[in-house]
Amino acid sequence: AQAEAILRACAFKAAVVGGDEREEKPNDGRALLNLGHTFAHALEAEYAYTGGLLHGEAVGCGMVMAARLSQQLGGVDEAFVQRLQRIIERAGLPTVGPSLGAQAYLEHMRLDKKSEAGQIKFVLIDRPGQVAVRTAPDELVAQVIQACCEA
């Protein structure tokens, strides 16, 4: 079952990337592959030299944060966020980020390749199966970070 899931995931990714090789359509299917990566890149930047967090682990935490931010913006409900979190946990990935402080996350995220002129861009869920790249107020992002990180 796990091998089948991996095979299907790889085939899906290949089809999505093949449809937008240069990421020229940011709100199309390829953005779905980057769900959680803005938050994850902040974690990776913080732990770049310590090896304390693998990419997949950072993305697991980042996906939960992105889902929570999407919920705050009206894209998904609490049940969706809880279901996503359970799926990530079943995959053996963390869903709670380390506490770096909201400012550290924000500073790292401003350096993300999707950011423009200091505006952090996130892949957010408009509804299940539909994502878009957009900004969010720093105050709201900071609240989500605080809610999704270790105390």
PDB file of C-alpha atoms in Angstrom, residues 28-138:
ATOM      1  CA  ASP A  28      -2.638  26.584 -10.965  1.00  0.00           C
ATOM      2  CA  GLY A  29      -1.921  23.012  -9.909  1.00  0.00           C
ATOM      3  CA  ARG A  30       1.791  23.436  -9.338  1.00  0.00           C
ATOM      4  CA  ALA A  31       1.150  25.707  -6.361  1.00  0.00           C
ATOM      5  CA  LEU A  32      -0.451  22.724  -4.613  1.00  0.00           C
ATOM      6  CA  LEU A  33       2.985  21.077  -4.564  1.00  0.00           C
ATOM      7  CA  ASN A  34       4.286  24.033  -2.540  1.00  0.00           C
ATOM      8  CA  LEU A  35       1.635  23.992   0.189  1.00  0.00           C
ATOM      9  CA  GLY A  36       3.414  24.633   3.488  1.00  0.00           C
ATOM     10  CA  HIS A  37       6.773  25.410   1.908  1.00  0.00           C
ATOM     11  CA  THR A  38       6.899  29.101   2.874  1.00  0.00           C
ATOM     12  CA  PHE A  39       6.675  28.153   6.556  1.00  0.00           C
ATOM     13  CA  ALA A  40       8.961  25.158   5.965  1.00  0.00           C
ATOM     14  CA  HIS A  41      11.656  27.284   4.339  1.00  0.00           C
ATOM     15  CA  ALA A  42      11.732  29.479   7.448  1.00  0.00           C
ATOM     16  CA  LEU A  43      12.380  26.381   9.557  1.00  0.00           C
ATOM     17  CA  GLU A  44      15.007  25.104   7.154  1.00  0.00           C
ATOM     18  CA  ALA A  45      16.768  28.486   7.148  1.00  0.00           C
ATOM     19  CA  GLU A  46      16.864  28.512  10.942  1.00  0.00           C
ATOM     20  CA  TYR A  47      18.229  24.951  11.109  1.00  0.00           C
ATOM     21  CA  ALA A  48      20.416  25.112   7.982  1.00  0.00           C
ATOM     22  CA  TYR A  49      23.641  24.335   9.785  1.00  0.00           C
ATOM     23  CA  THR A  50      22.425  22.142  12.619  1.00  0.00           C
ATOM     24  CA  GLY A  51      20.745  19.363  10.634  1.00  0.00           C
ATOM     25  CA  GLY A  52      17.993  19.382  13.242  1.00  0.00           C
ATOM     26  CA  LEU A  53      15.090  19.216  10.790  1.00  0.00           C
ATOM     27  CA  LEU A  54      14.665  17.347   7.519  1.00  0.00           C
ATOM     28  CA  HIS A  55      12.838  18.924   4.560  1.00  0.00           C
ATOM     29  CA  GLY A  56       9.845  16.594   4.895  1.00  0.00           C
ATOM     30  CA  GLU A  57       9.586  17.309   8.611  1.00  0.00           C
ATOM     31  CA  ALA A  58       9.640  21.059   7.974  1.00  0.00           C
ATOM     32  CA  VAL A  59       6.992  20.677   5.260  1.00  0.00           C
ATOM     33  CA  GLY A  60       4.762  18.634   7.595  1.00  0.00           C
ATOM     34  CA  CYS A  61       4.795  21.477  10.127  1.00  0.00           C
ATOM     35  CA  GLY A  62       4.428  24.054   7.358  1.00  0.00           C
ATOM     36  CA  MET A  63       1.384  22.353   5.847  1.00  0.00           C
ATOM     37  CA  VAL A  64      -0.425  22.525   9.178  1.00  0.00           C
ATOM     38  CA  MET A  65       0.483  26.208   9.514  1.00  0.00           C
ATOM     39  CA  ALA A  66      -0.704  26.911   5.958  1.00  0.00           C
ATOM     40  CA  ALA A  67      -3.965  25.075   6.647  1.00  0.00           C
ATOM     41  CA  ARG A  68      -4.476  27.081   9.859  1.00  0.00           C
ATOM     42  CA  LEU A  69      -3.806  30.331   8.011  1.00  0.00           C
ATOM     43  CA  SER A  70      -6.225  29.225   5.293  1.00  0.00           C
ATOM     44  CA  GLN A  71      -8.815  28.512   7.987  1.00  0.00           C
ATOM     45  CA  GLN A  72      -8.343  31.985   9.486  1.00  0.00           C
ATOM     46  CA  LEU A  73      -8.933  33.463   6.029  1.00  0.00           C
ATOM     47  CA  GLY A  74     -12.109  31.429   5.494  1.00  0.00           C
ATOM     48  CA  GLY A  75     -10.799  28.837   3.035  1.00  0.00           C
ATOM     49  CA  VAL A  76     -11.274  25.670   5.086  1.00  0.00           C
ATOM     50  CA  ASP A  77     -12.884  24.687   8.356  1.00  0.00           C
ATOM     51  CA  GLU A  78     -11.502  23.181  11.568  1.00  0.00           C
ATOM     52  CA  ALA A  79     -12.463  19.647  10.495  1.00  0.00           C
ATOM     53  CA  PHE A  80     -10.319  20.001   7.359  1.00  0.00           C
ATOM     54  CA  VAL A  81      -7.320  21.208   9.373  1.00  0.00           C
ATOM     55  CA  GLN A  82      -7.709  18.353  11.876  1.00  0.00           C
ATOM     56  CA  ARG A  83      -7.967  15.771   9.079  1.00  0.00           C
ATOM     57  CA  LEU A  84      -4.841  17.117   7.362  1.00  0.00           C
ATOM     58  CA  GLN A  85      -2.975  17.084  10.663  1.00  0.00           C
ATOM     59  CA  ARG A  86      -3.948  13.429  11.308  1.00  0.00           C
ATOM     60  CA  ILE A  87      -2.779  12.423   7.812  1.00  0.00           C
ATOM     61  CA  ILE A  88       0.588  14.123   8.333  1.00  0.00           C
ATOM     62  CA  GLU A  89       0.966  12.489  11.756  1.00  0.00           C
ATOM     63  CA  ARG A  90       0.158   9.044  10.274  1.00  0.00           C
ATOM     64  CA  ALA A  91       2.960   9.633   7.776  1.00  0.00           C
ATOM     65  CA  GLY A  92       5.291   9.972  10.759  1.00  0.00           C
ATOM     66  CA  LEU A  93       5.940  13.675  10.283  1.00  0.00           C
ATOM     67  CA  PRO A  94       5.762  16.382  12.935  1.00  0.00           C
ATOM     68  CA  THR A  95       2.827  18.772  12.851  1.00  0.00           C
ATOM     69  CA  VAL A  96       3.981  21.213  15.529  1.00  0.00           C
ATOM     70  CA  GLY A  97       6.848  23.514  14.646  1.00  0.00           C
ATOM     71  CA  PRO A  98       9.709  24.426  16.932  1.00  0.00           C
ATOM     72  CA  SER A  99       9.292  27.713  18.742  1.00  0.00           C
ATOM     73  CA  LEU A 100      11.551  30.214  16.997  1.00  0.00           C
ATOM     74  CA  GLY A 101       9.338  33.169  17.747  1.00  0.00           C
ATOM     75  CA  ALA A 102       7.019  34.703  15.179  1.00  0.00           C
ATOM     76  CA  GLN A 103       9.547  37.410  14.242  1.00  0.00           C
ATOM     77  CA  ALA A 104      12.192  34.841  13.281  1.00  0.00           C
ATOM     78  CA  TYR A 105       9.687  33.020  11.062  1.00  0.00           C
ATOM     79  CA  LEU A 106       8.573  36.276   9.429  1.00  0.00           C
ATOM     80  CA  GLU A 107      12.140  37.414   8.776  1.00  0.00           C
ATOM     81  CA  HIS A 108      13.051  34.114   7.120  1.00  0.00           C
ATOM     82  CA  MET A 109       9.818  34.039   5.108  1.00  0.00           C
ATOM     83  CA  ARG A 110      10.465  37.510   3.692  1.00  0.00           C
ATOM     84  CA  LEU A 111      13.498  35.941   1.987  1.00  0.00           C
ATOM     85  CA  ASP A 112      11.422  33.152   0.378  1.00  0.00           C
ATOM     86  CA  LYS A 113      11.579  33.053  -3.425  1.00  0.00           C
ATOM     87  CA  LYS A 114       7.825  33.714  -3.668  1.00  0.00           C
ATOM     88  CA  SER A 115       8.095  36.946  -1.643  1.00  0.00           C
ATOM     89  CA  GLU A 116       8.001  40.229  -3.531  1.00  0.00           C
ATOM     90  CA  ALA A 117       9.022  43.637  -2.154  1.00  0.00           C
ATOM     91  CA  GLY A 118       8.907  42.346   1.411  1.00  0.00           C
ATOM     92  CA  GLN A 119       5.424  40.855   0.957  1.00  0.00           C
ATOM     93  CA  ILE A 120       5.338  37.213   2.027  1.00  0.00           C
ATOM     94  CA  LYS A 121       3.350  35.034  -0.351  1.00  0.00           C
ATOM     95  CA  PHE A 122       1.774  31.808   0.821  1.00  0.00           C
ATOM     96  CA  VAL A 123       0.159  28.895  -0.942  1.00  0.00           C
ATOM     97  CA  LEU A 124      -3.233  28.896   0.794  1.00  0.00           C
ATOM     98  CA  ILE A 125      -6.250  26.641   0.499  1.00  0.00           C
ATOM     99  CA  ASP A 126      -9.361  28.316  -0.907  1.00  0.00           C
ATOM    100  CA  ARG A 127     -11.301  25.076  -0.559  1.00  0.00           C
ATOM    101  CA  PRO A 128     -10.261  21.423  -0.552  1.00  0.00           C
ATOM    102  CA  GLY A 129      -8.375  20.755  -3.790  1.00  0.00           C
ATOM    103  CA  GLN A 130      -8.104  24.449  -4.717  1.00  0.00           C
ATOM    104  CA  VAL A 131      -5.129  26.621  -3.732  1.00  0.00           C
ATOM    105  CA  ALA A 132      -3.938  30.115  -4.551  1.00  0.00           C
ATOM    106  CA  VAL A 133      -0.806  32.146  -3.903  1.00  0.00           C
ATOM    107  CA  ARG A 134      -1.553  35.234  -1.821  1.00  0.00           C
ATOM    108  CA  THR A 135      -0.390  37.432   1.025  1.00  0.00           C
ATOM    109  CA  ALA A 136      -1.744  37.619   4.566  1.00  0.00           C
ATOM    110  CA  PRO A 137      -1.382  40.250   7.294  1.00  0.00           C
ATOM    111  CA  ASP A 138       1.747  39.759   9.421  1.00  0.00           C
TER     112      ASP A 138
END
